[in-house]
mmCIF file of C-alpha atoms in Angstrom:
data_model
loop_
_atom_site.group_PDB
_atom_site.id
_atom_site.type_symbol
_atom_site.label_atom_id
_atom_site.label_comp_id
_atom_site.label_asym_id
_atom_site.label_seq_id
_atom_site.Cartn_x
_atom_site.Cartn_y
_atom_site.Cartn_z
ATOM 1 C CA UNK K 475 -132.774 25.514 -63.143
ATOM 2 C CA UNK K 476 -135.352 27.918 -62.605
ATOM 3 C CA UNK K 477 -139.201 26.974 -63.094
ATOM 4 C CA UNK K 478 -140.841 27.375 -66.195
ATOM 5 C CA UNK K 479 -143.435 30.154 -66.466
ATOM 6 C CA UNK K 480 -145.614 29.854 -69.778
ATOM 7 C CA UNK K 481 -146.941 33.407 -68.768
ATOM 8 C CA UNK K 482 -143.590 34.884 -68.962
ATOM 9 C CA UNK K 483 -142.593 33.300 -72.006
ATOM 10 C CA UNK K 484 -142.263 34.240 -75.316
ATOM 11 C CA UNK K 485 -144.713 31.945 -76.843
ATOM 12 C CA UNK K 486 -147.229 33.705 -74.388
ATOM 13 C CA UNK K 487 -146.567 37.007 -75.149
ATOM 14 C CA UNK K 488 -146.634 36.383 -79.133
ATOM 15 C CA UNK K 489 -149.987 34.872 -78.652
ATOM 16 C CA UNK K 490 -151.263 37.704 -76.580
ATOM 17 C CA UNK K 491 -149.950 40.232 -79.221
ATOM 18 C CA UNK K 492 -151.465 37.807 -82.302
ATOM 19 C CA UNK K 493 -154.936 37.499 -80.525
ATOM 20 C CA UNK K 494 -155.045 41.309 -79.621
ATOM 21 C CA UNK K 495 -153.705 42.194 -83.064
ATOM 22 C CA UNK K 496 -156.181 40.229 -84.627
ATOM 23 C CA UNK K 497 -159.032 41.820 -82.419
ATOM 24 C CA UNK K 498 -158.084 45.109 -83.043
ATOM 25 C CA UNK K 499 -157.587 44.832 -86.764
ATOM 26 C CA UNK K 500 -161.368 43.254 -86.923
ATOM 27 C CA UNK K 501 -162.674 45.719 -85.275
ATOM 28 C CA UNK K 502 -161.031 48.305 -87.293
ATOM 29 C CA UNK K 503 -162.254 46.499 -90.358
ATOM 30 C CA UNK K 504 -165.651 46.805 -89.260
ATOM 31 C CA UNK K 505 -165.632 50.331 -88.418
ATOM 32 C CA UNK K 506 -163.528 51.383 -91.724
ATOM 33 C CA UNK K 507 -164.186 55.043 -92.804
ATOM 34 C CA UNK K 508 -164.246 56.777 -89.722
ATOM 35 C CA UNK K 509 -162.105 59.197 -88.767
ATOM 36 C CA UNK K 510 -160.429 57.543 -85.409
ATOM 37 C CA UNK K 511 -159.857 54.445 -87.678
ATOM 38 C CA UNK K 512 -157.921 55.940 -89.866
ATOM 39 C CA UNK K 513 -155.858 57.631 -87.074
ATOM 40 C CA UNK K 514 -155.243 54.362 -85.393
ATOM 41 C CA UNK K 515 -154.217 52.728 -88.770
ATOM 42 C CA UNK K 516 -151.699 55.248 -89.535
ATOM 43 C CA UNK K 517 -149.870 54.900 -86.287
ATOM 44 C CA UNK K 518 -150.119 50.969 -86.700
ATOM 45 C CA UNK K 519 -148.535 50.856 -90.445
ATOM 46 C CA UNK K 520 -145.945 53.639 -89.012
ATOM 47 C CA UNK K 521 -145.202 51.783 -85.693
ATOM 48 C CA UNK K 522 -144.720 48.484 -88.216
ATOM 49 C CA UNK K 523 -142.637 49.986 -90.809
ATOM 50 C CA UNK K 524 -139.926 51.431 -87.804
ATOM 51 C CA UNK K 525 -139.893 48.336 -85.971
ATOM 52 C CA UNK K 526 -139.424 46.555 -89.036
ATOM 53 C CA UNK K 527 -136.278 48.342 -89.816
ATOM 54 C CA UNK K 528 -135.129 47.739 -86.712
ATOM 55 C CA UNK K 529 -135.310 44.400 -87.147
ATOM 56 C CA UNK K 530 -133.890 44.560 -90.371
ATOM 57 C CA UNK K 531 -130.990 46.310 -89.598
ATOM 58 C CA UNK K 532 -129.499 43.740 -86.726
ATOM 59 C CA UNK K 533 -129.686 41.089 -89.042
ATOM 60 C CA UNK K 534 -126.427 41.226 -90.314
ATOM 61 C CA UNK K 535 -125.170 41.311 -87.130
ATOM 62 C CA UNK K 536 -126.618 38.654 -85.728
ATOM 63 C CA UNK K 537 -125.115 36.420 -88.945
ATOM 64 C CA UNK K 538 -121.722 37.939 -88.023
ATOM 65 C CA UNK K 539 -122.287 37.189 -84.053
ATOM 66 C CA UNK K 540 -123.604 33.689 -84.373
ATOM 67 C CA UNK K 541 -121.591 32.217 -87.284
ATOM 68 C CA UNK K 542 -117.908 33.695 -87.070
ATOM 69 C CA UNK K 543 -117.371 32.660 -83.182
ATOM 70 C CA UNK K 544 -118.890 29.350 -83.852
ATOM 71 C CA UNK K 545 -116.454 28.564 -86.519
ATOM 72 C CA UNK K 546 -113.495 29.761 -84.861
ATOM 73 C CA UNK K 547 -114.060 27.249 -81.881
ATOM 74 C CA UNK K 548 -114.852 24.490 -84.232
ATOM 75 C CA UNK K 549 -111.442 25.053 -85.715
ATOM 76 C CA UNK K 550 -109.458 25.517 -82.530
ATOM 77 C CA UNK K 551 -110.869 21.815 -81.645
ATOM 78 C CA UNK K 552 -110.066 20.173 -84.923
ATOM 79 C CA UNK K 553 -110.120 16.514 -84.736
ATOM 80 C CA UNK K 554 -111.357 13.587 -86.282
ATOM 81 C CA UNK K 555 -114.429 13.325 -84.203
ATOM 82 C CA UNK K 556 -115.296 16.968 -84.233
ATOM 83 C CA UNK K 557 -115.216 17.240 -88.037
ATOM 84 C CA UNK K 558 -117.116 14.225 -88.015
ATOM 85 C CA UNK K 559 -119.928 15.520 -85.711
ATOM 86 C CA UNK K 560 -120.102 18.539 -87.403
ATOM 87 C CA UNK K 561 -120.333 16.985 -90.742
ATOM 88 C CA UNK K 562 -123.456 14.392 -89.764
ATOM 89 C CA UNK K 563 -125.008 17.350 -87.707
ATOM 90 C CA UNK K 564 -124.859 19.252 -91.195
ATOM 91 C CA UNK K 565 -126.159 16.546 -93.361
ATOM 92 C CA UNK K 566 -128.916 15.851 -90.742
ATOM 93 C CA UNK K 567 -129.788 19.657 -90.867
ATOM 94 C CA UNK K 568 -129.525 19.978 -94.666
ATOM 95 C CA UNK K 569 -131.521 16.356 -94.782
ATOM 96 C CA UNK K 570 -134.303 17.172 -92.643
ATOM 97 C CA UNK K 571 -134.598 20.795 -94.687
ATOM 98 C CA UNK K 572 -135.087 18.951 -97.966
ATOM 99 C CA UNK K 573 -137.827 16.391 -96.514
ATOM 100 C CA UNK K 574 -139.357 19.290 -95.493
ATOM 101 C CA UNK K 575 -139.036 21.027 -98.985
ATOM 102 C CA UNK K 576 -140.503 17.570 -100.888
ATOM 103 C CA UNK K 577 -143.144 17.321 -97.894
ATOM 104 C CA UNK K 578 -144.280 20.995 -98.885
ATOM 105 C CA UNK K 579 -144.456 20.248 -102.667
ATOM 106 C CA UNK K 580 -146.624 17.433 -101.654
ATOM 107 C CA UNK K 581 -148.981 18.342 -98.990
ATOM 108 C CA UNK K 582 -149.116 22.274 -99.342
ATOM 109 C CA UNK K 583 -150.637 22.693 -102.700
ATOM 110 C CA UNK K 584 -153.474 20.625 -101.296
ATOM 111 C CA UNK K 585 -154.231 22.575 -98.013
ATOM 112 C CA UNK K 586 -157.268 25.085 -98.701
ATOM 113 C CA UNK K 587 -155.316 27.927 -98.734
ATOM 114 C CA UNK K 588 -156.861 31.088 -100.325
ATOM 115 C CA UNK K 589 -154.094 33.339 -101.938
ATOM 116 C CA UNK K 590 -156.348 35.682 -103.854
ATOM 117 C CA UNK K 591 -156.192 39.117 -102.485
ATOM 118 C CA UNK K 592 -159.609 40.003 -104.050
ATOM 119 C CA UNK K 593 -161.913 42.015 -101.644
ATOM 120 C CA UNK K 594 -159.230 42.988 -99.416
ATOM 121 C CA UNK K 595 -158.837 46.580 -97.787
ATOM 122 C CA UNK K 596 -155.595 48.477 -98.643
ATOM 123 C CA UNK K 597 -153.578 49.495 -95.263
ATOM 124 C CA UNK K 598 -152.281 53.525 -95.905
ATOM 125 C CA UNK K 599 -148.569 54.414 -96.443
ATOM 126 C CA UNK K 600 -146.456 54.833 -93.397
ATOM 127 C CA UNK K 601 -146.608 58.336 -92.102
ATOM 128 C CA UNK K 602 -143.105 58.476 -91.318
ATOM 129 C CA UNK K 603 -140.780 56.268 -92.584
ATOM 130 C CA UNK K 604 -137.193 56.008 -90.582
ATOM 131 C CA UNK K 605 -134.857 54.119 -92.741
ATOM 132 C CA UNK K 606 -132.605 52.279 -91.267
ATOM 133 C CA UNK K 607 -129.920 50.533 -93.673
ATOM 134 C CA UNK K 608 -128.186 47.544 -92.961
ATOM 135 C CA UNK K 609 -124.240 47.671 -92.332
ATOM 136 C CA UNK K 610 -123.888 45.190 -95.263
ATOM 137 C CA UNK K 611 -125.786 43.275 -97.475
ATOM 138 C CA UNK K 612 -127.257 39.544 -95.835
ATOM 139 C CA UNK K 613 -124.898 37.622 -98.295
ATOM 140 C CA UNK K 614 -122.045 39.743 -97.631
ATOM 141 C CA UNK K 615 -122.391 38.988 -93.768
ATOM 142 C CA UNK K 616 -122.436 35.382 -94.238
ATOM 143 C CA UNK K 617 -119.185 35.027 -96.437
ATOM 144 C CA UNK K 618 -117.523 37.518 -94.068
ATOM 145 C CA UNK K 619 -118.250 35.639 -90.781
ATOM 146 C CA UNK K 620 -117.270 32.600 -92.839
ATOM 147 C CA UNK K 621 -113.641 33.936 -94.017
ATOM 148 C CA UNK K 622 -113.017 35.700 -90.481
ATOM 149 C CA UNK K 623 -113.815 32.494 -88.485
ATOM 150 C CA UNK K 624 -111.836 30.221 -90.679
ATOM 151 C CA UNK K 625 -109.222 32.810 -90.806
ATOM 152 C CA UNK K 626 -108.902 32.845 -87.197
ATOM 153 C CA UNK K 627 -108.995 29.257 -86.454
ATOM 154 C CA UNK K 628 -106.350 28.878 -89.171
ATOM 155 C CA UNK K 629 -103.860 31.344 -88.017
ATOM 156 C CA UNK K 630 -104.605 30.776 -84.003
ATOM 157 C CA UNK K 631 -105.415 34.491 -83.587
ATOM 158 C CA UNK K 632 -106.116 34.881 -79.926
ATOM 159 C CA UNK K 633 -107.274 38.581 -79.854
ATOM 160 C CA UNK K 634 -109.485 38.394 -82.696
ATOM 161 C CA UNK K 635 -111.050 34.911 -81.596
ATOM 162 C CA UNK K 636 -112.147 36.942 -77.930
ATOM 163 C CA UNK K 637 -112.968 40.218 -80.084
ATOM 164 C CA UNK K 638 -115.703 37.375 -82.033
ATOM 165 C CA UNK K 639 -116.826 35.743 -78.541
ATOM 166 C CA UNK K 640 -117.385 39.525 -76.744
ATOM 167 C CA UNK K 641 -119.195 40.634 -80.278
ATOM 168 C CA UNK K 642 -121.645 37.553 -79.922
ATOM 169 C CA UNK K 643 -122.489 38.144 -76.595
ATOM 170 C CA UNK K 644 -122.960 41.609 -77.158
ATOM 171 C CA UNK K 645 -125.689 40.234 -79.988
ATOM 172 C CA UNK K 646 -127.094 37.781 -78.107
ATOM 173 C CA UNK K 647 -128.067 40.790 -75.954
ATOM 174 C CA UNK K 648 -129.283 43.136 -78.512
ATOM 175 C CA UNK K 649 -131.722 39.776 -79.179
ATOM 176 C CA UNK K 650 -132.839 39.297 -75.981
ATOM 177 C CA UNK K 651 -132.541 42.903 -74.598
ATOM 178 C CA UNK K 652 -133.989 44.566 -78.045
ATOM 179 C CA UNK K 653 -135.763 42.466 -80.066
ATOM 180 C CA UNK K 654 -137.130 40.025 -78.353
ATOM 181 C CA UNK K 655 -139.099 42.575 -76.559
ATOM 182 C CA UNK K 656 -140.355 44.263 -79.692
ATOM 183 C CA UNK K 657 -141.237 40.862 -81.240
ATOM 184 C CA UNK K 658 -144.870 40.688 -79.566
ATOM 185 C CA UNK K 659 -145.207 44.602 -80.825
ATOM 186 C CA UNK K 660 -144.338 43.749 -84.518
ATOM 187 C CA UNK K 661 -145.990 40.773 -84.189
ATOM 188 C CA UNK K 662 -149.508 42.436 -82.906
ATOM 189 C CA UNK K 663 -149.018 45.008 -85.404
ATOM 190 C CA UNK K 664 -149.003 42.999 -88.101
ATOM 191 C CA UNK K 665 -151.663 40.609 -87.511
ATOM 192 C CA UNK K 666 -153.922 43.917 -86.763
ATOM 193 C CA UNK K 667 -152.848 44.855 -90.290
ATOM 194 C CA UNK K 668 -153.773 41.742 -91.934
ATOM 195 C CA UNK K 669 -157.238 41.415 -89.780
ATOM 196 C CA UNK K 670 -157.875 44.590 -91.191
ATOM 197 C CA UNK K 671 -157.337 43.461 -94.740
ATOM 198 C CA UNK K 672 -159.147 40.699 -93.880
ATOM 199 C CA UNK K 673 -156.919 38.005 -94.926
ATOM 200 C CA UNK K 674 -155.647 36.002 -91.847
ATOM 201 C CA UNK K 675 -159.415 34.875 -90.856
ATOM 202 C CA UNK K 676 -159.044 33.330 -93.686
ATOM 203 C CA UNK K 677 -155.844 31.590 -93.082
ATOM 204 C CA UNK K 678 -156.105 30.428 -89.386
ATOM 205 C CA UNK K 679 -157.124 26.916 -90.159
ATOM 206 C CA UNK K 680 -154.229 26.275 -92.491
ATOM 207 C CA UNK K 681 -151.505 27.360 -89.509
ATOM 208 C CA UNK K 682 -152.981 24.904 -87.427
ATOM 209 C CA UNK K 683 -152.849 22.001 -90.149
ATOM 210 C CA UNK K 684 -149.491 23.131 -90.603
ATOM 211 C CA UNK K 685 -148.411 22.709 -87.577
ATOM 212 C CA UNK K 686 -149.643 19.103 -86.899
ATOM 213 C CA UNK K 687 -148.077 18.383 -90.384
ATOM 214 C CA UNK K 688 -144.667 19.606 -88.941
ATOM 215 C CA UNK K 689 -144.859 17.634 -85.888
ATOM 216 C CA UNK K 690 -145.638 14.064 -87.736
ATOM 217 C CA UNK K 691 -142.202 15.133 -90.177
ATOM 218 C CA UNK K 692 -140.503 15.550 -86.684
ATOM 219 C CA UNK K 693 -141.420 12.004 -85.543
ATOM 220 C CA UNK K 694 -140.500 10.471 -88.867
ATOM 221 C CA UNK K 695 -136.925 12.590 -88.861
ATOM 222 C CA UNK K 696 -136.227 11.373 -85.874
ATOM 223 C CA UNK K 697 -137.073 7.443 -86.274
ATOM 224 C CA UNK K 698 -135.267 7.959 -89.940
ATOM 225 C CA UNK K 699 -131.931 9.124 -87.490
ATOM 226 C CA UNK K 700 -132.065 6.492 -85.399
ATOM 227 C CA UNK K 701 -132.664 3.739 -87.703
ATOM 228 C CA UNK K 702 -129.286 5.258 -89.570
ATOM 229 C CA UNK K 703 -127.432 4.856 -86.277
ATOM 230 C CA UNK K 704 -128.438 1.713 -85.502
ATOM 231 C CA UNK K 705 -127.378 0.163 -88.682
ATOM 232 C CA UNK K 706 -124.264 1.875 -88.472
ATOM 233 C CA UNK K 707 -123.509 1.557 -85.016
ATOM 234 C CA UNK K 708 -124.743 -2.149 -84.840
ATOM 235 C CA UNK K 709 -126.466 -1.481 -81.403
ATOM 236 C CA UNK K 710 -130.404 -1.130 -81.016
ATOM 237 C CA UNK K 711 -131.702 2.548 -80.697
ATOM 238 C CA UNK K 712 -134.524 1.534 -78.768
ATOM 239 C CA UNK K 713 -132.050 1.242 -75.676
ATOM 240 C CA UNK K 714 -130.814 5.124 -76.383
ATOM 241 C CA UNK K 715 -134.770 6.277 -77.117
ATOM 242 C CA UNK K 716 -136.317 4.560 -74.409
ATOM 243 C CA UNK K 717 -134.041 7.123 -72.121
ATOM 244 C CA UNK K 718 -134.947 10.119 -73.847
ATOM 245 C CA UNK K 719 -138.018 11.217 -72.183
ATOM 246 C CA UNK K 720 -137.158 13.319 -69.295
ATOM 247 C CA UNK K 721 -134.958 15.242 -72.226
ATOM 248 C CA UNK K 722 -137.715 15.357 -74.569
ATOM 249 C CA UNK K 723 -140.116 17.104 -71.939
ATOM 250 C CA UNK K 724 -137.678 19.215 -70.633
ATOM 251 C CA UNK K 725 -137.184 20.632 -73.774
ATOM 252 C CA UNK K 726 -140.535 21.112 -74.336
ATOM 253 C CA UNK K 727 -141.260 22.999 -71.775
ATOM 254 C CA UNK K 728 -138.023 25.070 -72.212
ATOM 255 C CA UNK K 729 -138.006 25.841 -75.813
ATOM 256 C CA UNK K 730 -134.112 25.609 -75.571
ATOM 257 C CA UNK K 731 -131.229 23.013 -76.213
ATOM 258 C CA UNK K 732 -128.803 24.890 -73.923
ATOM 259 C CA UNK K 733 -131.391 24.744 -70.875
ATOM 260 C CA UNK K 734 -132.203 20.961 -71.899
ATOM 261 C CA UNK K 735 -128.554 19.948 -71.832
ATOM 262 C CA UNK K 736 -128.061 19.063 -68.205
ATOM 263 C CA UNK K 737 -131.258 16.299 -68.499
ATOM 264 C CA UNK K 738 -129.959 15.308 -71.980
ATOM 265 C CA UNK K 739 -126.510 14.455 -70.584
ATOM 266 C CA UNK K 740 -128.232 12.352 -67.731
ATOM 267 C CA UNK K 741 -130.541 10.765 -70.114
ATOM 268 C CA UNK K 742 -127.302 9.644 -73.074
ATOM 269 C CA UNK K 743 -125.454 8.669 -70.019
ATOM 270 C CA UNK K 744 -128.089 6.140 -69.169
ATOM 271 C CA UNK K 745 -128.171 4.742 -72.453
ATOM 272 C CA UNK K 746 -125.629 1.971 -72.153
ATOM 273 C CA UNK K 747 -124.691 1.412 -75.943
ATOM 274 C CA UNK K 748 -123.213 5.008 -76.272
ATOM 275 C CA UNK K 749 -120.007 5.233 -74.935
ATOM 276 C CA UNK K 750 -119.299 7.974 -71.925
ATOM 277 C CA UNK K 751 -116.621 10.097 -73.537
ATOM 278 C CA UNK K 752 -118.578 10.270 -76.973
ATOM 279 C CA UNK K 753 -121.504 11.370 -74.511
ATOM 280 C CA UNK K 754 -119.650 13.952 -72.781
ATOM 281 C CA UNK K 755 -118.609 15.444 -76.271
ATOM 282 C CA UNK K 756 -121.078 14.674 -78.020
ATOM 283 C CA UNK K 757 -124.433 15.823 -76.279
ATOM 284 C CA UNK K 758 -122.629 19.594 -75.410
ATOM 285 C CA UNK K 759 -121.612 19.839 -79.067
ATOM 286 C CA UNK K 760 -124.717 18.791 -80.824
ATOM 287 C CA UNK K 761 -127.385 20.535 -78.520
ATOM 288 C CA UNK K 762 -125.381 23.901 -80.291
ATOM 289 C CA UNK K 763 -125.011 22.720 -83.762
ATOM 290 C CA UNK K 764 -127.332 20.261 -84.564
ATOM 291 C CA UNK K 765 -131.075 21.454 -85.063
ATOM 292 C CA UNK K 766 -132.697 19.318 -87.710
ATOM 293 C CA UNK K 767 -136.346 19.780 -85.887
ATOM 294 C CA UNK K 768 -135.851 23.376 -86.020
ATOM 295 C CA UNK K 769 -134.743 23.342 -90.030
ATOM 296 C CA UNK K 770 -137.490 20.968 -90.714
ATOM 297 C CA UNK K 771 -140.197 23.415 -89.365
ATOM 298 C CA UNK K 772 -138.743 26.629 -90.560
ATOM 299 C CA UNK K 773 -138.613 25.215 -94.272
ATOM 300 C CA UNK K 774 -142.486 24.035 -94.225
ATOM 301 C CA UNK K 775 -143.590 27.293 -92.654
ATOM 302 C CA UNK K 776 -141.348 29.304 -95.152
ATOM 303 C CA UNK K 777 -143.073 27.213 -98.289
ATOM 304 C CA UNK K 778 -146.825 27.991 -96.395
ATOM 305 C CA UNK K 779 -146.495 31.348 -96.017
ATOM 306 C CA UNK K 780 -144.865 31.812 -99.350
ATOM 307 C CA UNK K 781 -147.851 30.365 -100.506
ATOM 308 C CA UNK K 782 -150.643 32.335 -98.593
ATOM 309 C CA UNK K 783 -148.886 35.922 -98.695
ATOM 310 C CA UNK K 784 -147.676 35.607 -102.320
ATOM 311 C CA UNK K 785 -150.135 33.251 -104.045
ATOM 312 C CA UNK K 786 -146.924 30.629 -105.115
ATOM 313 C CA UNK K 787 -144.166 28.133 -103.450
ATOM 314 C CA UNK K 788 -140.747 29.022 -104.198
ATOM 315 C CA UNK K 789 -138.814 27.700 -107.199
ATOM 316 C CA UNK K 790 -137.206 24.393 -106.268
ATOM 317 C CA UNK K 791 -133.840 25.708 -106.881
ATOM 318 C CA UNK K 792 -134.708 28.759 -104.687
ATOM 319 C CA UNK K 793 -135.247 25.938 -101.997
ATOM 320 C CA UNK K 794 -132.205 24.523 -102.465
ATOM 321 C CA UNK K 795 -130.058 27.055 -101.970
ATOM 322 C CA UNK K 796 -132.026 27.909 -99.161
ATOM 323 C CA UNK K 797 -131.980 24.689 -97.448
ATOM 324 C CA UNK K 798 -128.196 24.647 -98.373
ATOM 325 C CA UNK K 799 -127.141 27.680 -96.645
ATOM 326 C CA UNK K 800 -130.008 26.697 -93.508
ATOM 327 C CA UNK K 801 -127.744 24.102 -92.834
ATOM 328 C CA UNK K 802 -124.848 26.404 -92.105
ATOM 329 C CA UNK K 803 -126.954 28.952 -90.125
ATOM 330 C CA UNK K 804 -128.107 26.160 -87.979
ATOM 331 C CA UNK K 805 -124.864 25.014 -86.740
ATOM 332 C CA UNK K 806 -124.019 28.673 -86.170
ATOM 333 C CA UNK K 807 -127.161 29.575 -84.452
ATOM 334 C CA UNK K 808 -127.300 29.326 -80.779
ATOM 335 C CA UNK K 809 -129.213 26.746 -78.632
ATOM 336 C CA UNK K 810 -131.460 29.545 -77.490
ATOM 337 C CA UNK K 811 -135.816 29.752 -78.036
ATOM 338 C CA UNK K 812 -136.052 30.795 -81.674
ATOM 339 C CA UNK K 813 -132.281 30.855 -81.963
ATOM 340 C CA UNK K 814 -132.492 29.339 -85.512
ATOM 341 C CA UNK K 815 -135.395 31.464 -87.281
ATOM 342 C CA UNK K 816 -133.324 34.355 -85.682
ATOM 343 C CA UNK K 817 -130.253 33.448 -87.162
ATOM 344 C CA UNK K 818 -131.669 32.934 -90.555
ATOM 345 C CA UNK K 819 -133.806 36.085 -90.487
ATOM 346 C CA UNK K 820 -131.436 37.280 -93.876
ATOM 347 C CA UNK K 821 -131.911 34.131 -95.693
ATOM 348 C CA UNK K 822 -135.739 34.228 -95.239
ATOM 349 C CA UNK K 823 -135.496 37.859 -96.416
ATOM 350 C CA UNK K 824 -132.907 37.843 -99.320
ATOM 351 C CA UNK K 825 -133.531 34.280 -100.657
ATOM 352 C CA UNK K 826 -136.929 33.639 -99.981
ATOM 353 C CA UNK K 827 -137.146 37.674 -100.577
ATOM 354 C CA UNK K 828 -140.280 37.528 -97.553
ATOM 355 C CA UNK K 829 -141.563 41.062 -96.899
ATOM 356 C CA UNK K 830 -142.454 42.457 -93.479
ATOM 357 C CA UNK K 831 -145.531 40.712 -93.257
ATOM 358 C CA UNK K 832 -143.775 37.398 -94.077
ATOM 359 C CA UNK K 833 -141.258 37.565 -91.578
ATOM 360 C CA UNK K 834 -143.606 38.669 -88.773
ATOM 361 C CA UNK K 835 -146.009 35.496 -89.776
ATOM 362 C CA UNK K 836 -142.749 33.253 -89.899
ATOM 363 C CA UNK K 837 -141.545 34.181 -86.403
ATOM 364 C CA UNK K 838 -144.934 34.359 -84.940
ATOM 365 C CA UNK K 839 -145.907 30.105 -86.216
ATOM 366 C CA UNK K 840 -142.233 29.379 -85.423
ATOM 367 C CA UNK K 841 -142.102 30.547 -81.822
ATOM 368 C CA UNK K 842 -145.517 29.200 -81.323
ATOM 369 C CA UNK K 843 -144.472 25.406 -82.020
ATOM 370 C CA UNK K 844 -140.640 26.554 -81.111
ATOM 371 C CA UNK K 845 -140.860 23.542 -78.453
ATOM 372 C CA UNK K 846 -141.682 20.193 -80.216
ATOM 373 C CA UNK K 847 -138.809 21.418 -82.881
ATOM 374 C CA UNK K 848 -136.250 21.828 -79.877
ATOM 375 C CA UNK K 849 -137.055 18.298 -78.139
ATOM 376 C CA UNK K 850 -136.359 16.906 -81.974
ATOM 377 C CA UNK K 851 -133.352 18.440 -81.621
ATOM 378 C CA UNK K 852 -132.552 17.357 -78.236
ATOM 379 C CA UNK K 853 -133.743 13.660 -79.040
ATOM 380 C CA UNK K 854 -132.137 13.640 -82.473
ATOM 381 C CA UNK K 855 -128.593 14.454 -80.484
ATOM 382 C CA UNK K 856 -128.559 10.810 -79.151
ATOM 383 C CA UNK K 857 -128.895 9.169 -82.832
ATOM 384 C CA UNK K 858 -125.577 11.446 -83.693
ATOM 385 C CA UNK K 859 -124.023 10.477 -80.517
ATOM 386 C CA UNK K 860 -124.701 6.934 -81.706
ATOM 387 C CA UNK K 861 -123.054 7.389 -84.491
ATOM 388 C CA UNK K 862 -119.913 8.917 -83.008
ATOM 389 C CA UNK K 863 -119.469 5.729 -80.651
ATOM 390 C CA UNK K 864 -119.433 3.432 -83.599
ATOM 391 C CA UNK K 865 -117.493 5.493 -85.565
ATOM 392 C CA UNK K 866 -115.100 5.310 -82.838
ATOM 393 C CA UNK K 867 -115.588 1.512 -82.321
ATOM 394 C CA UNK K 868 -115.054 1.000 -85.581
ATOM 395 C CA UNK K 869 -111.681 3.098 -85.890
ATOM 396 C CA UNK K 870 -110.009 1.691 -82.328
ATOM 397 C CA UNK K 871 -110.400 5.170 -80.566
ATOM 398 C CA UNK K 872 -109.512 4.597 -77.039
ATOM 399 C CA UNK K 873 -112.024 5.086 -74.509
ATOM 400 C CA UNK K 874 -111.491 8.358 -72.168
ATOM 401 C CA UNK K 875 -112.561 7.130 -68.260
ATOM 402 C CA UNK K 876 -112.672 11.078 -67.551
ATOM 403 C CA UNK K 877 -114.959 13.620 -69.116
ATOM 404 C CA UNK K 878 -112.138 14.760 -71.922
ATOM 405 C CA UNK K 879 -111.104 17.899 -72.476
ATOM 406 C CA UNK K 880 -110.839 17.383 -76.513
ATOM 407 C CA UNK K 881 -112.239 14.857 -78.396
ATOM 408 C CA UNK K 882 -109.261 12.285 -78.817
#
């Protein structure tokens, strides 16, 4: 594994973008009315608009590239344990999302959020508007991905499956080579505009509070998962948790479930309650489909941003729909830094109706704590593997002495 260099990481670049954007925005705010200030603001607004168009265009591509290939892989290896693994991963993710929603309704109204726009300055309109329409609406992309993925799995369509796998590789390259490098600039421009308007300086303490609240939520959800797993399997969950320290720290450093996989396997194999064949099957699978910590974080942050930018929390019905669909996106999202929020940008814009400013804020504060969400994901995988172990023992599924090529 390559040494992790924080100064070359996405969070560091985002921090630089945020700091530079805020400083420039405050300077522009203090020199408002000057000809140079007006020219710079026009450039800022126009560039932000164009970058936002590029990012929005990629959203349906990301949905199709992440969801459809994942479904085909699951269908090609369908079995009782695989279906159980997907079910408990989805249940954990949706449960974490609903738990975060309840916490949001209970806590966010009591935070010191100033949603009033009185006294704020207005940004100029974009001088040049390059419209880049999406190839299809977000919900159409989701339905298309599910239908094509299931149909390809049912019919055993090898060529389509290979095409989807190659398309996923293409989309991942688009994300890594285009979207990720653009994000610091897009977010820096957004924060520049927010600082010029005068709203961001009022909300900085709120972001710190929210990150701390979310981290507490991670530990509560992990405790619940391990308690349920221990009760179901009849094993002591502490015998699993005590080995997960290295995996947790590795996840904090890499922000990637995939990059943490080797360490997570080592930790899980040391846990006596876990069957070795269930570890070999469950840990790699859950690293890609179980993202409870990331989902919990995203939901709470979305509700906070909605309150900050739009003055109110989303309705209960909207949040329930968002949580249910987010569970699907969590299963299809890659275990890479920011995978969950990137895969679900369509839900954020399509269901919660976030604009460019809301999307930029979401990407920023999510990335700044993504390492702890990933650590929650990885550590939670041990609990789900303990559930698989309990299921296998209760249903007398023979243990494979070697690493299985299939679940059974």
